[in-house]
Amino acid sequence: MKTIKELISEGLTEVSAAREILRDENIKRVYRECPELKEIDDQILSVRNNRFIAVIDKDERLIRRFDIAEEELQAKRDRIMQINKIDPGFDMIRSICDKCNDTGFTKGSDGTLKVCSCRKRELEMCYEMSGMADYSSYKMKNYRDDYLGDAQKRKRIRNEFLKIMLGISEDGNDSSVCVYSAPPQTGKTFLAVSVCKTAINLGKSAYYAKCEDLPLLGTDTLEDLKRIDFLVIDDFADEVTLFKNVGSVLNSILETRTASKLPTVLVTPFPKNELVSKCDMRISAKLASAKLISPEGR
Ligand SMILES: [Zn+2]
């Protein structure tokens, strides 16, 4: 899988080519509108080439002559530019995106870096590559606090989820594993996908996977899941951990991630206690000390 930073940096070559094309077109347009300027610029270029040869010949007298010639041409050029109201920077390379100066990231008023709107394509591509191809409409801005009643509760849950993603710990529990437990049909997947997309939007590497699909992911992806900044495992259930080799795959992911203190959220409709007692043994040991996000609070 590719991270958003990698996707943006791959696009830089393309952006820089586009910048040069834009510059060339701009120069052509200005010369077309003002052939006089083109003539002067050609003359300046020719004077400079001749001066270059004079420098090699160490012909001081000639060098001086070319210097004077260039000065005169420059003065003439300045006048032409002024009369025709030509932007003095018309032949400079300029950023295509003023918001991010083509870096792909903008700084918000709170100082956080976010993917610039000019990189929407890379962002969508990254969501798709990060397990969220089926959830194109799931976005944080569409998460409604008042959906299904209790707005305060939904807001608290969303903020707790975001804090886990950002690595903010307030309750003294420094476990990097978190269980988000809430009844079915309460919008868990929507929130999980939205937080995962927010992580990518902030330049982090993140992945969303259904627990039962873990054994279907390629070895490379599974290795990536051990190292990415943020991981969400949805539809987590004790039964699934006993199915095929889900238990061992998940255990190995959690082992590495816990050692590096990388946050992982397990999303489930079941109560945490029930999971601890019924899961694959290796997993339940890790669940016992996990943080909990739930509508009931702690
Ligand atoms: Zn931009």
Coordinates of C-alpha atoms and ligand atoms in Angstrom, one line a residue:
M1 CA 0.0 0.0 0.0
K2 CA 1.1 3.6 -0.6
T3 CA 0.8 6.3 1.9
I4 CA -0.6 9.7 1.1
K5 CA 2.9 11.3 1.5
E6 CA 4.3 8.8 -1.1
L7 CA 1.4 9.5 -3.5
I8 CA 1.9 13.2 -3.2
S9 CA 5.6 13.0 -3.6
E10 CA 5.2 10.8 -6.7
G11 CA 2.9 13.5 -8.2
L12 CA 5.6 16.2 -7.7
T13 CA 7.4 15.3 -11.0
E14 CA 4.1 15.7 -12.8
V15 CA 3.4 19.0 -11.1
S16 CA 6.9 20.3 -11.9
A17 CA 6.5 19.4 -15.6
A18 CA 3.2 21.2 -15.6
R19 CA 4.8 24.3 -14.0
E20 CA 7.4 24.4 -16.8
I21 CA 4.7 23.9 -19.6
L22 CA 2.8 26.8 -18.0
R23 CA 5.8 29.0 -18.0
D24 CA 6.7 28.2 -21.6
E25 CA 3.1 29.0 -22.7
N26 CA 3.2 32.2 -20.8
I27 CA 6.4 33.3 -22.5
K28 CA 5.0 32.3 -25.9
R29 CA 1.9 34.3 -25.3
V30 CA 3.8 37.4 -24.1
Y31 CA 6.1 37.3 -27.2
R32 CA 3.2 36.9 -29.5
E33 CA 1.6 40.0 -28.0
C34 CA 4.8 41.9 -28.0
P35 CA 7.2 40.8 -30.8
E36 CA 9.5 43.7 -29.9
L37 CA 10.3 42.1 -26.5
K38 CA 11.1 38.8 -28.2
E39 CA 13.6 40.6 -30.5
I40 CA 15.3 42.3 -27.5
D41 CA 15.5 39.1 -25.5
D42 CA 17.1 37.3 -28.5
Q43 CA 19.6 40.2 -28.8
I44 CA 20.4 40.0 -25.1
L45 CA 20.9 36.2 -25.4
S46 CA 23.3 36.7 -28.3
V47 CA 25.3 39.4 -26.5
R48 CA 25.6 37.0 -23.5
N49 CA 26.9 34.2 -25.7
N50 CA 29.4 36.5 -27.3
R51 CA 30.5 37.8 -23.9
F52 CA 31.0 34.2 -22.8
I53 CA 33.5 33.6 -25.6
A54 CA 35.2 36.9 -24.8
V55 CA 35.7 35.7 -21.2
I56 CA 37.3 32.5 -22.5
D57 CA 39.6 34.7 -24.7
K58 CA 40.3 36.9 -21.7
D59 CA 39.6 39.9 -24.0
E60 CA 38.8 42.6 -21.4
R61 CA 38.0 45.3 -23.9
L62 CA 35.4 43.1 -25.7
I63 CA 33.9 42.0 -22.4
R64 CA 33.4 45.6 -21.4
R65 CA 31.8 46.3 -24.8
F66 CA 29.3 43.5 -24.4
D67 CA 28.5 44.6 -20.8
I68 CA 27.6 48.1 -22.1
A69 CA 25.6 46.5 -24.9
E70 CA 23.6 44.4 -22.4
E71 CA 23.0 47.4 -20.2
E72 CA 21.6 49.4 -23.1
L73 CA 19.4 46.5 -24.2
Q74 CA 18.2 46.0 -20.6
A75 CA 17.1 49.6 -20.4
K76 CA 15.3 49.3 -23.7
R77 CA 13.7 46.1 -22.5
D78 CA 12.5 47.8 -19.2
R79 CA 10.9 50.6 -21.3
I80 CA 9.1 48.1 -23.5
M81 CA 7.9 46.1 -20.5
Q82 CA 6.6 49.3 -18.9
I83 CA 4.8 50.6 -22.0
N84 CA 3.1 47.3 -22.7
K85 CA 2.4 46.7 -19.0
I86 CA 4.0 43.3 -19.0
D87 CA 4.4 41.5 -15.7
P88 CA 8.2 41.5 -15.0
G89 CA 7.8 37.9 -13.7
F90 CA 6.2 36.5 -16.8
D91 CA 9.1 34.2 -17.6
M92 CA 9.4 32.8 -14.0
I93 CA 8.4 29.4 -12.9
R94 CA 5.4 29.7 -10.6
S95 CA 3.5 27.4 -8.3
I96 CA 0.3 25.9 -9.8
C97 CA -1.4 25.9 -6.5
D98 CA -1.2 29.1 -4.5
K99 CA -2.6 27.5 -1.4
C100 CA 0.2 24.9 -0.8
N101 CA 2.9 26.2 -3.2
D102 CA 2.7 22.7 -4.8
T103 CA 3.8 20.9 -1.6
G104 CA 0.5 19.1 -1.4
F105 CA 0.0 20.2 2.2
T106 CA -1.6 23.3 3.8
K107 CA -1.3 24.5 7.4
G108 CA -4.6 25.1 9.1
S109 CA -5.2 27.9 11.5
D110 CA -4.4 25.5 14.4
G111 CA -1.1 24.7 12.8
T112 CA -1.9 21.2 11.7
L113 CA -0.9 20.1 8.3
K114 CA -3.6 18.8 6.0
V115 CA -3.7 17.5 2.4
C116 CA -4.3 20.5 0.1
S117 CA -7.5 20.5 -1.9
C118 CA -5.4 20.4 -5.1
R119 CA -4.5 16.8 -4.2
K120 CA -8.0 15.5 -3.9
R121 CA -7.3 12.8 -6.5
E122 CA -4.3 11.4 -4.5
L123 CA -6.4 11.5 -1.4
E124 CA -9.3 9.5 -2.9
M125 CA -6.7 7.1 -4.4
C126 CA -5.1 6.7 -1.0
Y127 CA -8.5 6.0 0.7
E128 CA -9.1 3.3 -1.9
M129 CA -5.7 1.7 -1.4
S130 CA -6.2 1.8 2.4
G131 CA -9.2 -0.5 2.5
M132 CA -11.9 2.0 2.0
A133 CA -12.8 1.6 -1.7
D134 CA -16.4 0.7 -0.8
Y135 CA -17.0 3.7 1.4
S136 CA -16.6 6.7 -0.9
S137 CA -19.4 8.7 0.7
Y138 CA -18.2 8.1 4.3
K139 CA -16.7 11.4 5.3
M140 CA -16.2 13.1 8.7
K141 CA -18.1 16.1 7.6
N142 CA -21.2 13.9 7.0
Y143 CA -21.0 12.5 10.5
R144 CA -24.1 13.8 12.3
D145 CA -24.0 14.1 16.0
D146 CA -27.8 14.1 16.2
Y147 CA -28.3 10.9 14.1
L148 CA -30.2 8.4 16.2
G149 CA -30.7 10.6 19.2
D150 CA -28.2 11.4 21.9
A151 CA -26.0 14.1 20.2
Q152 CA -23.7 14.6 23.3
K153 CA -22.9 10.9 23.4
R154 CA -22.1 10.7 19.7
K155 CA -19.9 13.7 19.9
R156 CA -18.0 12.3 22.9
I157 CA -17.5 8.9 21.1
R158 CA -16.3 10.7 17.9
N159 CA -13.8 12.8 19.9
E160 CA -12.5 9.8 21.9
F161 CA -12.0 8.0 18.6
L162 CA -10.1 11.0 17.2
K163 CA -7.9 11.3 20.3
I164 CA -6.9 7.6 20.0
M165 CA -6.0 8.3 16.3
L166 CA -4.0 11.3 17.3
G167 CA -2.3 9.4 20.1
I168 CA -3.7 11.7 22.9
S169 CA -4.1 9.8 26.1
E170 CA -6.0 11.4 29.0
D171 CA -7.0 8.6 31.2
G172 CA -3.6 7.2 32.2
N173 CA -4.2 4.0 30.2
D174 CA -1.3 4.0 27.7
S175 CA -2.4 0.8 25.9
S176 CA -2.2 1.4 22.1
V177 CA -5.1 -1.1 21.6
C178 CA -8.6 0.3 21.9
V179 CA -12.0 -1.4 21.7
Y180 CA -14.9 0.6 20.3
S181 CA -18.0 -1.3 21.4
A182 CA -21.5 -0.2 20.5
P183 CA -24.7 -2.0 19.6
P184 CA -25.4 -2.9 15.9
Q185 CA -26.8 -0.2 13.6
T186 CA -25.4 2.7 15.5
G187 CA -23.1 4.0 12.7
K188 CA -19.9 2.4 14.0
T189 CA -18.5 1.6 10.5
F190 CA -19.3 5.2 9.3
L191 CA -17.4 6.7 12.2
A192 CA -14.5 4.2 11.9
V193 CA -14.1 4.9 8.2
S194 CA -14.4 8.7 8.8
V195 CA -11.7 8.7 11.4
C196 CA -9.4 6.5 9.3
K197 CA -9.9 9.0 6.4
T198 CA -9.2 11.9 8.7
A199 CA -5.9 10.3 9.7
I200 CA -4.9 10.1 6.0
N201 CA -6.0 13.7 5.5
L202 CA -3.6 14.7 8.2
G203 CA -0.7 13.0 6.3
K204 CA -0.7 9.8 8.3
S205 CA -0.6 6.2 7.0
A206 CA -3.8 4.4 7.9
Y207 CA -5.8 1.3 7.0
Y208 CA -9.3 0.1 7.5
A209 CA -10.0 -3.7 7.4
K210 CA -12.8 -6.1 8.3
C211 CA -11.5 -8.6 10.8
E212 CA -12.6 -11.6 8.8
D213 CA -10.8 -10.3 5.7
L214 CA -7.4 -10.1 7.4
P215 CA -6.3 -13.5 6.0
L216 CA -7.2 -12.4 2.5
L217 CA -4.8 -9.5 2.5
G218 CA -1.5 -10.0 0.8
T219 CA 1.7 -10.6 2.9
D220 CA 3.0 -7.1 1.9
T221 CA -0.2 -5.4 3.1
L222 CA -0.1 -7.4 6.4
E223 CA 3.5 -6.3 7.0
D224 CA 2.4 -2.7 6.3
L225 CA -0.4 -3.0 8.8
K226 CA 2.2 -3.6 11.5
R227 CA 3.9 -0.3 10.8
I228 CA 1.3 2.2 9.7
D229 CA 0.4 5.1 12.0
F230 CA -3.2 4.1 12.5
L231 CA -5.2 0.9 12.1
V232 CA -8.9 0.1 12.4
I233 CA -10.2 -3.5 12.4
D234 CA -14.0 -3.5 12.0
D235 CA -16.6 -6.3 12.7
F236 CA -14.4 -7.6 15.4
A237 CA -15.9 -10.6 17.2
D238 CA -14.6 -13.5 19.4
E239 CA -15.9 -16.0 16.8
V240 CA -13.9 -14.4 14.0
T241 CA -10.6 -14.7 16.0
L242 CA -11.2 -18.5 16.1
F243 CA -11.8 -18.7 12.4
K244 CA -9.1 -19.9 10.0
N245 CA -5.9 -18.1 11.0
V246 CA -7.4 -14.7 11.9
G247 CA -6.3 -15.1 15.5
S248 CA -2.6 -15.6 14.6
V249 CA -2.6 -12.9 11.9
L250 CA -4.2 -10.4 14.2
N251 CA -2.0 -11.4 17.2
S252 CA 1.1 -10.8 15.2
I253 CA -0.1 -7.4 14.0
L254 CA -1.1 -6.3 17.5
E255 CA 2.2 -7.6 19.0
T256 CA 4.3 -5.4 16.6
R257 CA 2.0 -2.4 16.9
T258 CA 1.9 -2.5 20.7
A259 CA 5.7 -2.6 20.9
S260 CA 5.9 0.5 18.7
K261 CA 2.9 2.2 20.5
L262 CA 0.9 2.5 17.3
P263 CA -2.8 3.0 17.9
T264 CA -5.2 0.2 16.7
V265 CA -9.0 0.3 17.2
L266 CA -11.0 -2.9 17.2
V267 CA -14.7 -2.1 16.3
T268 CA -17.3 -4.5 17.7
P269 CA -20.9 -4.9 18.6
F270 CA -20.0 -7.0 21.6
P271 CA -19.2 -5.9 25.2
K272 CA -15.5 -5.9 25.9
N273 CA -15.7 -8.3 28.9
E274 CA -17.5 -10.9 26.7
L275 CA -14.7 -10.6 24.1
V276 CA -12.0 -11.0 26.7
S277 CA -13.5 -14.2 28.0
K278 CA -14.3 -15.8 24.6
C279 CA -11.6 -14.6 22.2
D280 CA -8.5 -16.5 20.9
M281 CA -6.3 -16.5 24.1
R282 CA -3.5 -14.5 22.6
I283 CA -5.9 -11.7 21.6
S284 CA -7.9 -11.7 24.9
A285 CA -4.7 -11.0 26.9
K286 CA -4.3 -7.8 24.8
L287 CA -7.9 -6.9 25.1
A288 CA -8.0 -7.0 28.8
S289 CA -5.8 -3.9 29.2
A290 CA -7.2 -2.2 26.1
K291 CA -8.9 1.2 26.2
L292 CA -12.7 1.3 25.7
I293 CA -14.9 3.6 23.7
S294 CA -18.6 2.9 24.3
P295 CA -21.9 4.7 24.6
E296 CA -22.1 3.8 28.3
G297 CA -18.7 5.4 28.9
R298 CA -16.1 3.6 31.0
Ligands
ZN1 ZN -2.4 22.8 -3.3

